[in-house]
Amino acid sequence: TALARAILDKLDRGIVLLDSKGRVVDSNALAHRVLVHGNGLMVRNDRLAFADGDIDGRFEQLLKSNGKPRGKTDGKVDGKANGKARVLVTPVATPDGEAQHVAYLAVIYAPADQRDITTEVLLEIYGLTRAQADVARQLYAGLSVEETATQLQLSLNTVRTHLKQIFSKCEVQSQAELMHTLALGPQHF
């Protein structure tokens, strides 16, 4: 649906939906950009493929096993595309008896030096003000509190005040917890 597409396109992770043969069914905007530029992850013969032969081999094994784990680490593929973006491919569970068009979900995590979260996500999902979202985005991108103040041309006290309000709205107690929450997404809506 259009609503689902709009939500997926706002995420700061690439999302690729795959059928049981590993063919791409759909992807959000970020995943599409990653797949078009190649960079270790691509679409080859309508299928998701990894440039790294070891990861691609594990992906093939996952497809052959129909996503059914045989061992502790089976049932998903977790690796780095071109040594940068982390990619996790996992089977999608569906209730028994239901037809399954999407069999796997691939989540692409951008490398740390390219982390970004949209202002819209911060405003709509976390309820931050625009000023708080600006601070959260800078911190999420890896800047320190001091660097954030300089970048946004704010006083250090103003940034710290925004940070306290962000902690409250995101229900966290520390900057590390905030980064974890922003990376994983909210625990509840």
Short mmCIF file of N, CA and C in Angstrom, two decimals:
data_model
loop_
_atom_site.label_atom_id
_atom_site.label_comp_id
_atom_site.label_asym_id
_atom_site.label_seq_id
_atom_site.Cartn_x
_atom_site.Cartn_y
_atom_site.Cartn_z
N THR A 1 0.84 -1.18 0.00
CA THR A 1 0.00 0.00 0.00
C THR A 1 0.88 1.25 0.00
N ALA A 2 0.28 2.37 -0.30
CA ALA A 2 1.01 3.63 -0.33
C ALA A 2 1.51 4.01 1.06
N LEU A 3 0.70 3.74 2.08
CA LEU A 3 1.10 4.06 3.46
C LEU A 3 2.33 3.24 3.86
N ALA A 4 2.31 1.95 3.56
CA ALA A 4 3.46 1.09 3.89
C ALA A 4 4.70 1.57 3.16
N ARG A 5 4.57 1.94 1.92
CA ARG A 5 5.70 2.43 1.12
C ARG A 5 6.25 3.72 1.74
N ALA A 6 5.38 4.63 2.14
CA ALA A 6 5.82 5.90 2.73
C ALA A 6 6.58 5.65 4.04
N ILE A 7 6.09 4.71 4.83
CA ILE A 7 6.76 4.38 6.10
C ILE A 7 8.12 3.75 5.84
N LEU A 8 8.18 2.78 4.95
CA LEU A 8 9.45 2.12 4.64
C LEU A 8 10.48 3.08 4.07
N ASP A 9 10.04 4.04 3.27
CA ASP A 9 10.98 4.99 2.67
C ASP A 9 11.53 5.98 3.69
N LYS A 10 10.89 6.12 4.84
CA LYS A 10 11.39 7.04 5.88
C LYS A 10 12.43 6.38 6.78
N LEU A 11 12.54 5.07 6.72
CA LEU A 11 13.49 4.38 7.58
C LEU A 11 14.93 4.68 7.18
N ASP A 12 15.83 4.63 8.17
CA ASP A 12 17.24 4.88 7.88
C ASP A 12 17.98 3.58 7.62
N ARG A 13 17.25 2.55 7.24
CA ARG A 13 17.80 1.26 6.87
C ARG A 13 17.20 0.85 5.54
N GLY A 14 17.98 0.13 4.77
CA GLY A 14 17.45 -0.42 3.54
C GLY A 14 16.65 -1.66 3.84
N ILE A 15 15.49 -1.80 3.23
CA ILE A 15 14.63 -2.97 3.41
C ILE A 15 14.40 -3.59 2.04
N VAL A 16 14.71 -4.89 1.92
CA VAL A 16 14.49 -5.62 0.68
C VAL A 16 13.64 -6.83 1.00
N LEU A 17 12.54 -6.98 0.29
CA LEU A 17 11.66 -8.15 0.45
C LEU A 17 12.00 -9.13 -0.66
N LEU A 18 12.20 -10.40 -0.28
CA LEU A 18 12.61 -11.43 -1.22
C LEU A 18 11.62 -12.58 -1.24
N ASP A 19 11.48 -13.22 -2.39
CA ASP A 19 10.65 -14.43 -2.45
C ASP A 19 11.51 -15.64 -2.06
N SER A 20 10.95 -16.83 -2.14
CA SER A 20 11.64 -18.04 -1.68
C SER A 20 12.88 -18.38 -2.53
N LYS A 21 12.99 -17.81 -3.72
CA LYS A 21 14.15 -18.06 -4.58
C LYS A 21 15.20 -16.95 -4.46
N GLY A 22 14.95 -15.96 -3.57
CA GLY A 22 15.88 -14.87 -3.38
C GLY A 22 15.69 -13.72 -4.36
N ARG A 23 14.58 -13.78 -5.13
CA ARG A 23 14.29 -12.70 -6.07
C ARG A 23 13.71 -11.50 -5.32
N VAL A 24 14.08 -10.31 -5.77
CA VAL A 24 13.61 -9.09 -5.13
C VAL A 24 12.14 -8.86 -5.48
N VAL A 25 11.31 -8.80 -4.44
CA VAL A 25 9.89 -8.53 -4.59
C VAL A 25 9.66 -7.03 -4.50
N ASP A 26 10.33 -6.38 -3.54
CA ASP A 26 10.18 -4.95 -3.33
C ASP A 26 11.35 -4.45 -2.49
N SER A 27 11.58 -3.15 -2.52
CA SER A 27 12.61 -2.55 -1.68
C SER A 27 12.25 -1.10 -1.42
N ASN A 28 12.73 -0.57 -0.29
CA ASN A 28 12.50 0.85 -0.03
C ASN A 28 13.55 1.68 -0.75
N ALA A 29 13.44 3.00 -0.67
CA ALA A 29 14.30 3.90 -1.43
C ALA A 29 15.78 3.73 -1.08
N LEU A 30 16.10 3.59 0.22
CA LEU A 30 17.50 3.45 0.63
C LEU A 30 18.09 2.14 0.08
N ALA A 31 17.35 1.05 0.18
CA ALA A 31 17.83 -0.22 -0.36
C ALA A 31 18.02 -0.13 -1.86
N HIS A 32 17.10 0.52 -2.53
CA HIS A 32 17.21 0.67 -3.99
C HIS A 32 18.51 1.38 -4.35
N ARG A 33 18.84 2.46 -3.61
CA ARG A 33 20.08 3.19 -3.89
C ARG A 33 21.29 2.29 -3.67
N VAL A 34 21.29 1.49 -2.60
CA VAL A 34 22.41 0.59 -2.33
C VAL A 34 22.53 -0.45 -3.44
N LEU A 35 21.41 -1.02 -3.85
CA LEU A 35 21.43 -2.06 -4.88
C LEU A 35 21.86 -1.51 -6.24
N VAL A 36 21.48 -0.29 -6.56
CA VAL A 36 21.85 0.32 -7.84
C VAL A 36 23.35 0.61 -7.90
N HIS A 37 23.91 1.06 -6.77
CA HIS A 37 25.34 1.40 -6.74
C HIS A 37 26.23 0.19 -6.56
N GLY A 38 25.66 -0.99 -6.37
CA GLY A 38 26.46 -2.21 -6.23
C GLY A 38 27.09 -2.32 -4.86
N ASN A 39 28.22 -1.75 -4.67
CA ASN A 39 28.94 -1.68 -3.40
C ASN A 39 28.85 -2.95 -2.55
N GLY A 40 29.02 -4.10 -3.19
CA GLY A 40 29.05 -5.36 -2.44
C GLY A 40 27.72 -6.08 -2.37
N LEU A 41 26.65 -5.40 -2.69
CA LEU A 41 25.32 -5.97 -2.66
C LEU A 41 24.63 -5.54 -3.95
N MET A 42 24.02 -6.49 -4.65
CA MET A 42 23.45 -6.15 -5.95
C MET A 42 22.30 -7.08 -6.29
N VAL A 43 21.65 -6.79 -7.39
CA VAL A 43 20.65 -7.69 -7.96
C VAL A 43 21.27 -8.27 -9.22
N ARG A 44 21.37 -9.61 -9.23
CA ARG A 44 21.92 -10.32 -10.38
C ARG A 44 20.89 -11.37 -10.79
N ASN A 45 20.44 -11.31 -12.05
CA ASN A 45 19.39 -12.21 -12.55
C ASN A 45 18.14 -12.15 -11.67
N ASP A 46 17.73 -10.93 -11.32
CA ASP A 46 16.55 -10.65 -10.50
C ASP A 46 16.67 -11.13 -9.05
N ARG A 47 17.85 -11.63 -8.66
CA ARG A 47 18.05 -12.15 -7.31
C ARG A 47 19.03 -11.27 -6.54
N LEU A 48 18.84 -11.23 -5.24
CA LEU A 48 19.80 -10.55 -4.39
C LEU A 48 21.10 -11.34 -4.43
N ALA A 49 22.22 -10.64 -4.53
CA ALA A 49 23.52 -11.31 -4.59
C ALA A 49 24.56 -10.47 -3.84
N PHE A 50 25.54 -11.15 -3.28
CA PHE A 50 26.63 -10.51 -2.56
C PHE A 50 27.90 -10.67 -3.37
N ALA A 51 28.71 -9.61 -3.42
CA ALA A 51 30.01 -9.69 -4.11
C ALA A 51 30.95 -10.63 -3.36
N ASP A 52 30.84 -10.69 -2.04
CA ASP A 52 31.67 -11.57 -1.21
C ASP A 52 31.16 -13.01 -1.39
N GLY A 53 32.01 -13.87 -1.95
CA GLY A 53 31.62 -15.25 -2.24
C GLY A 53 31.19 -16.04 -1.02
N ASP A 54 31.82 -15.81 0.14
CA ASP A 54 31.46 -16.52 1.36
C ASP A 54 30.04 -16.16 1.80
N ILE A 55 29.73 -14.88 1.79
CA ILE A 55 28.39 -14.44 2.19
C ILE A 55 27.37 -14.93 1.18
N ASP A 56 27.70 -14.83 -0.12
CA ASP A 56 26.77 -15.29 -1.15
C ASP A 56 26.51 -16.80 -1.01
N GLY A 57 27.56 -17.57 -0.66
CA GLY A 57 27.39 -19.01 -0.44
C GLY A 57 26.46 -19.30 0.74
N ARG A 58 26.60 -18.54 1.82
CA ARG A 58 25.70 -18.72 2.97
C ARG A 58 24.27 -18.35 2.60
N PHE A 59 24.13 -17.31 1.77
CA PHE A 59 22.80 -16.91 1.31
C PHE A 59 22.18 -18.03 0.48
N GLU A 60 22.97 -18.64 -0.41
CA GLU A 60 22.49 -19.78 -1.21
C GLU A 60 22.03 -20.93 -0.30
N GLN A 61 22.81 -21.21 0.73
CA GLN A 61 22.45 -22.27 1.69
C GLN A 61 21.14 -21.95 2.40
N LEU A 62 20.96 -20.70 2.76
CA LEU A 62 19.72 -20.28 3.41
C LEU A 62 18.53 -20.53 2.48
N LEU A 63 18.69 -20.17 1.22
CA LEU A 63 17.60 -20.38 0.26
C LEU A 63 17.32 -21.87 0.06
N LYS A 64 18.37 -22.68 -0.02
CA LYS A 64 18.19 -24.12 -0.20
C LYS A 64 17.50 -24.77 1.00
N SER A 65 17.75 -24.23 2.19
CA SER A 65 17.14 -24.81 3.39
C SER A 65 15.74 -24.27 3.64
N ASN A 66 15.27 -23.41 2.73
CA ASN A 66 13.96 -22.77 2.88
C ASN A 66 13.84 -22.00 4.19
N GLY A 67 14.97 -21.48 4.68
CA GLY A 67 14.95 -20.67 5.89
C GLY A 67 14.80 -21.44 7.17
N LYS A 68 14.82 -22.78 7.08
CA LYS A 68 14.67 -23.59 8.29
C LYS A 68 16.04 -23.81 8.92
N PRO A 69 16.22 -23.35 10.14
CA PRO A 69 17.54 -23.50 10.78
C PRO A 69 17.84 -24.96 11.11
N ARG A 70 19.09 -25.36 10.83
CA ARG A 70 19.54 -26.70 11.22
C ARG A 70 20.49 -26.60 12.42
N GLY A 71 21.12 -25.47 12.57
CA GLY A 71 22.05 -25.25 13.67
C GLY A 71 21.80 -23.90 14.30
N LYS A 72 22.62 -23.57 15.28
CA LYS A 72 22.41 -22.33 16.01
C LYS A 72 22.52 -21.08 15.13
N THR A 73 23.41 -21.09 14.14
CA THR A 73 23.60 -19.90 13.31
C THR A 73 22.88 -20.00 11.97
N ASP A 74 22.21 -21.12 11.69
CA ASP A 74 21.46 -21.24 10.45
C ASP A 74 20.16 -20.45 10.55
N GLY A 75 19.52 -20.26 9.41
CA GLY A 75 18.23 -19.59 9.40
C GLY A 75 18.33 -18.11 9.09
N LYS A 76 19.56 -17.58 9.02
CA LYS A 76 19.74 -16.19 8.61
C LYS A 76 21.16 -16.00 8.11
N VAL A 77 21.36 -14.94 7.36
CA VAL A 77 22.69 -14.59 6.86
C VAL A 77 22.99 -13.19 7.38
N ASP A 78 24.13 -13.07 8.02
CA ASP A 78 24.55 -11.79 8.58
C ASP A 78 25.97 -11.54 8.10
N GLY A 79 26.18 -10.48 7.34
CA GLY A 79 27.51 -10.20 6.83
C GLY A 79 27.64 -8.76 6.41
N LYS A 80 28.84 -8.41 5.98
CA LYS A 80 29.10 -7.05 5.52
C LYS A 80 29.24 -7.05 4.01
N ALA A 81 28.53 -6.13 3.38
CA ALA A 81 28.62 -5.96 1.94
C ALA A 81 29.80 -5.05 1.65
N ASN A 82 30.79 -5.58 0.98
CA ASN A 82 31.98 -4.82 0.61
C ASN A 82 32.70 -4.26 1.84
N GLY A 83 32.59 -4.98 2.97
CA GLY A 83 33.27 -4.56 4.19
C GLY A 83 32.68 -3.32 4.82
N LYS A 84 31.55 -2.85 4.34
CA LYS A 84 30.98 -1.61 4.85
C LYS A 84 29.60 -1.83 5.44
N ALA A 85 28.58 -1.77 4.61
CA ALA A 85 27.21 -1.88 5.10
C ALA A 85 26.94 -3.29 5.61
N ARG A 86 26.33 -3.40 6.76
CA ARG A 86 25.96 -4.71 7.32
C ARG A 86 24.61 -5.10 6.75
N VAL A 87 24.49 -6.35 6.37
CA VAL A 87 23.25 -6.86 5.79
C VAL A 87 22.81 -8.08 6.58
N LEU A 88 21.55 -8.10 6.99
CA LEU A 88 20.98 -9.24 7.69
C LEU A 88 19.81 -9.76 6.86
N VAL A 89 19.89 -11.02 6.45
CA VAL A 89 18.80 -11.65 5.71
C VAL A 89 18.19 -12.70 6.63
N THR A 90 16.88 -12.62 6.82
CA THR A 90 16.21 -13.54 7.73
C THR A 90 14.87 -13.98 7.13
N PRO A 91 14.46 -15.22 7.41
CA PRO A 91 13.16 -15.68 6.91
C PRO A 91 12.01 -14.90 7.55
N VAL A 92 10.94 -14.76 6.81
CA VAL A 92 9.73 -14.10 7.31
C VAL A 92 8.76 -15.20 7.72
N ALA A 93 8.35 -15.16 8.96
CA ALA A 93 7.40 -16.16 9.46
C ALA A 93 5.98 -15.75 9.07
N THR A 94 5.21 -16.74 8.63
CA THR A 94 3.80 -16.51 8.34
C THR A 94 2.98 -17.59 9.03
N PRO A 95 1.73 -17.28 9.37
CA PRO A 95 0.88 -18.30 9.99
C PRO A 95 0.71 -19.50 9.06
N ASP A 96 0.60 -20.68 9.65
CA ASP A 96 0.42 -21.91 8.87
C ASP A 96 -0.78 -21.79 7.94
N GLY A 97 -0.60 -22.30 6.74
CA GLY A 97 -1.69 -22.33 5.77
C GLY A 97 -1.83 -21.07 4.93
N GLU A 98 -1.13 -20.00 5.28
CA GLU A 98 -1.23 -18.76 4.50
C GLU A 98 -0.24 -18.79 3.35
N ALA A 99 -0.66 -18.27 2.20
CA ALA A 99 0.25 -18.15 1.06
C ALA A 99 1.32 -17.13 1.41
N GLN A 100 2.54 -17.40 0.97
CA GLN A 100 3.65 -16.53 1.33
C GLN A 100 4.33 -16.01 0.08
N HIS A 101 4.08 -14.75 -0.24
CA HIS A 101 4.71 -14.12 -1.39
C HIS A 101 6.11 -13.65 -1.01
N VAL A 102 6.27 -13.17 0.21
CA VAL A 102 7.57 -12.71 0.71
C VAL A 102 8.10 -13.77 1.67
N ALA A 103 9.26 -14.32 1.37
CA ALA A 103 9.84 -15.39 2.19
C ALA A 103 10.99 -14.90 3.07
N TYR A 104 11.68 -13.81 2.63
CA TYR A 104 12.85 -13.32 3.37
C TYR A 104 12.83 -11.80 3.43
N LEU A 105 13.42 -11.29 4.49
CA LEU A 105 13.59 -9.86 4.68
C LEU A 105 15.08 -9.60 4.78
N ALA A 106 15.58 -8.69 3.96
CA ALA A 106 16.98 -8.26 4.04
C ALA A 106 16.98 -6.84 4.58
N VAL A 107 17.74 -6.62 5.66
CA VAL A 107 17.86 -5.30 6.26
C VAL A 107 19.29 -4.83 6.04
N ILE A 108 19.44 -3.66 5.48
CA ILE A 108 20.77 -3.10 5.19
C ILE A 108 21.03 -1.97 6.16
N TYR A 109 22.07 -2.14 6.96
CA TYR A 109 22.47 -1.12 7.92
C TYR A 109 23.63 -0.35 7.32
N ALA A 110 23.50 0.98 7.23
CA ALA A 110 24.56 1.80 6.66
C ALA A 110 25.78 1.78 7.56
N PRO A 111 26.97 1.94 6.98
CA PRO A 111 28.16 2.00 7.83
C PRO A 111 28.09 3.17 8.79
N ALA A 112 28.81 3.07 9.90
CA ALA A 112 28.76 4.08 10.95
C ALA A 112 29.07 5.48 10.43
N ASP A 113 29.98 5.60 9.48
CA ASP A 113 30.32 6.94 8.99
C ASP A 113 29.28 7.50 8.02
N GLN A 114 28.24 6.73 7.73
CA GLN A 114 27.17 7.20 6.86
C GLN A 114 25.82 7.13 7.55
N ARG A 115 25.83 7.04 8.88
CA ARG A 115 24.57 6.94 9.60
C ARG A 115 23.77 8.23 9.48
N ASP A 116 22.49 8.07 9.28
CA ASP A 116 21.61 9.21 9.24
C ASP A 116 20.22 8.74 9.64
N ILE A 117 19.48 9.63 10.20
CA ILE A 117 18.09 9.37 10.52
C ILE A 117 17.34 10.60 10.06
N THR A 118 16.20 10.42 9.44
CA THR A 118 15.49 11.56 8.87
C THR A 118 14.84 12.40 9.96
N THR A 119 14.75 13.68 9.67
CA THR A 119 14.06 14.60 10.57
C THR A 119 12.61 14.17 10.73
N GLU A 120 11.98 13.71 9.65
CA GLU A 120 10.58 13.29 9.70
C GLU A 120 10.37 12.16 10.71
N VAL A 121 11.29 11.18 10.73
CA VAL A 121 11.18 10.08 11.69
C VAL A 121 11.27 10.62 13.11
N LEU A 122 12.21 11.51 13.34
CA LEU A 122 12.39 12.06 14.68
C LEU A 122 11.17 12.88 15.12
N LEU A 123 10.58 13.62 14.20
CA LEU A 123 9.41 14.42 14.51
C LEU A 123 8.18 13.55 14.73
N GLU A 124 7.92 12.65 13.78
CA GLU A 124 6.68 11.88 13.79
C GLU A 124 6.70 10.70 14.76
N ILE A 125 7.79 9.97 14.82
CA ILE A 125 7.82 8.76 15.64
C ILE A 125 8.23 9.05 17.07
N TYR A 126 9.20 9.94 17.24
CA TYR A 126 9.69 10.22 18.59
C TYR A 126 9.09 11.47 19.20
N GLY A 127 8.36 12.26 18.42
CA GLY A 127 7.72 13.46 18.94
C GLY A 127 8.66 14.59 19.30
N LEU A 128 9.83 14.64 18.65
CA LEU A 128 10.79 15.70 18.94
C LEU A 128 10.39 16.98 18.22
N THR A 129 10.84 18.11 18.75
CA THR A 129 10.69 19.37 18.03
C THR A 129 11.76 19.41 16.94
N ARG A 130 11.66 20.35 16.04
CA ARG A 130 12.64 20.45 14.97
C ARG A 130 14.04 20.71 15.54
N ALA A 131 14.15 21.57 16.55
CA ALA A 131 15.46 21.85 17.16
C ALA A 131 16.03 20.60 17.83
N GLN A 132 15.17 19.84 18.53
CA GLN A 132 15.62 18.60 19.16
C GLN A 132 16.04 17.58 18.10
N ALA A 133 15.28 17.52 17.01
CA ALA A 133 15.61 16.60 15.91
C ALA A 133 16.97 16.95 15.30
N ASP A 134 17.25 18.24 15.15
CA ASP A 134 18.54 18.66 14.61
C ASP A 134 19.68 18.18 15.50
N VAL A 135 19.51 18.32 16.82
CA VAL A 135 20.53 17.86 17.77
C VAL A 135 20.67 16.34 17.69
N ALA A 136 19.56 15.62 17.70
CA ALA A 136 19.59 14.15 17.66
C ALA A 136 20.25 13.66 16.38
N ARG A 137 19.98 14.29 15.25
CA ARG A 137 20.58 13.89 13.97
C ARG A 137 22.09 14.05 13.99
N GLN A 138 22.57 15.16 14.55
CA GLN A 138 24.01 15.40 14.62
C GLN A 138 24.69 14.36 15.50
N LEU A 139 24.09 14.09 16.66
CA LEU A 139 24.66 13.11 17.57
C LEU A 139 24.64 11.72 16.94
N TYR A 140 23.56 11.39 16.27
CA TYR A 140 23.43 10.08 15.62
C TYR A 140 24.46 9.91 14.51
N ALA A 141 24.81 11.02 13.86
CA ALA A 141 25.82 10.97 12.79
C ALA A 141 27.23 10.83 13.35
N GLY A 142 27.37 10.89 14.68
CA GLY A 142 28.67 10.66 15.30
C GLY A 142 29.35 11.87 15.89
N LEU A 143 28.70 13.03 15.83
CA LEU A 143 29.30 14.22 16.41
C LEU A 143 29.16 14.20 17.93
N SER A 144 30.09 14.84 18.61
CA SER A 144 30.01 14.98 20.07
C SER A 144 29.03 16.11 20.39
N VAL A 145 28.71 16.27 21.66
CA VAL A 145 27.84 17.36 22.09
C VAL A 145 28.48 18.70 21.72
N GLU A 146 29.76 18.82 21.95
CA GLU A 146 30.48 20.07 21.64
C GLU A 146 30.48 20.33 20.13
N GLU A 147 30.75 19.30 19.33
CA GLU A 147 30.74 19.47 17.87
C GLU A 147 29.34 19.81 17.36
N THR A 148 28.33 19.23 18.00
CA THR A 148 26.95 19.52 17.63
C THR A 148 26.63 20.98 17.89
N ALA A 149 27.05 21.49 19.03
CA ALA A 149 26.83 22.91 19.36
C ALA A 149 27.48 23.80 18.31
N THR A 150 28.70 23.49 17.95
CA THR A 150 29.41 24.28 16.94
C THR A 150 28.72 24.19 15.59
N GLN A 151 28.38 22.97 15.17
CA GLN A 151 27.75 22.74 13.88
C GLN A 151 26.41 23.47 13.76
N LEU A 152 25.62 23.45 14.83
CA LEU A 152 24.29 24.08 14.81
C LEU A 152 24.32 25.54 15.26
N GLN A 153 25.50 26.02 15.60
CA GLN A 153 25.67 27.39 16.08
C GLN A 153 24.79 27.67 17.30
N LEU A 154 24.85 26.74 18.27
CA LEU A 154 24.11 26.86 19.53
C LEU A 154 25.11 26.84 20.67
N SER A 155 24.66 27.32 21.82
CA SER A 155 25.53 27.24 23.00
C SER A 155 25.53 25.79 23.48
N LEU A 156 26.57 25.44 24.20
CA LEU A 156 26.68 24.09 24.76
C LEU A 156 25.51 23.81 25.71
N ASN A 157 25.12 24.81 26.49
CA ASN A 157 23.99 24.65 27.41
C ASN A 157 22.68 24.40 26.68
N THR A 158 22.48 25.06 25.55
CA THR A 158 21.26 24.84 24.75
C THR A 158 21.22 23.42 24.23
N VAL A 159 22.34 22.92 23.72
CA VAL A 159 22.40 21.55 23.21
C VAL A 159 22.13 20.57 24.35
N ARG A 160 22.71 20.80 25.51
CA ARG A 160 22.49 19.91 26.66
C ARG A 160 21.03 19.94 27.11
N THR A 161 20.40 21.11 27.06
CA THR A 161 18.97 21.21 27.41
C THR A 161 18.13 20.41 26.42
N HIS A 162 18.43 20.57 25.12
CA HIS A 162 17.72 19.78 24.09
C HIS A 162 17.94 18.28 24.34
N LEU A 163 19.15 17.91 24.69
CA LEU A 163 19.47 16.51 24.91
C LEU A 163 18.67 15.92 26.06
N LYS A 164 18.51 16.68 27.14
CA LYS A 164 17.69 16.21 28.27
C LYS A 164 16.24 16.00 27.84
N GLN A 165 15.72 16.91 27.02
CA GLN A 165 14.34 16.77 26.53
C GLN A 165 14.21 15.57 25.58
N ILE A 166 15.24 15.35 24.78
CA ILE A 166 15.26 14.19 23.88
C ILE A 166 15.26 12.90 24.70
N PHE A 167 16.08 12.85 25.75
CA PHE A 167 16.12 11.67 26.63
C PHE A 167 14.73 11.38 27.15
N SER A 168 14.04 12.40 27.62
CA SER A 168 12.71 12.23 28.19
C SER A 168 11.72 11.69 27.16
N LYS A 169 11.71 12.29 25.98
CA LYS A 169 10.77 11.88 24.93
C LYS A 169 11.07 10.48 24.40
N CYS A 170 12.36 10.12 24.36
CA CYS A 170 12.75 8.80 23.85
C CYS A 170 12.83 7.75 24.96
N GLU A 171 12.54 8.18 26.19
CA GLU A 171 12.54 7.29 27.35
C GLU A 171 13.88 6.58 27.53
N VAL A 172 14.96 7.37 27.50
CA VAL A 172 16.30 6.85 27.72
C VAL A 172 16.98 7.66 28.81
N GLN A 173 18.10 7.13 29.32
CA GLN A 173 18.81 7.79 30.41
C GLN A 173 20.19 8.31 30.02
N SER A 174 20.70 7.90 28.85
CA SER A 174 22.05 8.29 28.47
C SER A 174 22.15 8.47 26.96
N GLN A 175 23.24 9.09 26.54
CA GLN A 175 23.47 9.29 25.12
C GLN A 175 23.67 7.95 24.41
N ALA A 176 24.35 7.02 25.07
CA ALA A 176 24.56 5.69 24.48
C ALA A 176 23.22 4.98 24.28
N GLU A 177 22.34 5.09 25.27
CA GLU A 177 21.02 4.48 25.17
C GLU A 177 20.21 5.14 24.05
N LEU A 178 20.37 6.45 23.90
CA LEU A 178 19.68 7.16 22.83
C LEU A 178 20.14 6.65 21.47
N MET A 179 21.47 6.50 21.28
CA MET A 179 22.00 6.02 20.00
C MET A 179 21.48 4.62 19.71
N HIS A 180 21.42 3.78 20.74
CA HIS A 180 20.90 2.42 20.59
C HIS A 180 19.43 2.45 20.17
N THR A 181 18.65 3.28 20.83
CA THR A 181 17.23 3.39 20.52
C THR A 181 17.01 3.89 19.10
N LEU A 182 17.77 4.91 18.69
CA LEU A 182 17.63 5.44 17.33
C LEU A 182 18.07 4.41 16.29
N ALA A 183 19.09 3.62 16.62
CA ALA A 183 19.57 2.61 15.68
C ALA A 183 18.57 1.48 15.51
N LEU A 184 17.92 1.07 16.59
CA LEU A 184 17.01 -0.06 16.54
C LEU A 184 15.57 0.33 16.31
N GLY A 185 15.23 1.58 16.58
CA GLY A 185 13.84 2.03 16.43
C GLY A 185 13.12 1.96 17.75
N PRO A 186 11.97 2.60 17.84
CA PRO A 186 11.24 2.63 19.12
C PRO A 186 10.77 1.25 19.54
N GLN A 187 10.71 1.03 20.84
CA GLN A 187 10.27 -0.26 21.37
C GLN A 187 8.76 -0.43 21.29
N HIS A 188 8.05 0.67 21.26
CA HIS A 188 6.59 0.61 21.17
C HIS A 188 6.08 1.90 20.53
N PHE A 189 4.87 1.82 19.97
CA PHE A 189 4.27 3.01 19.38
C PHE A 189 3.10 3.44 20.20
#
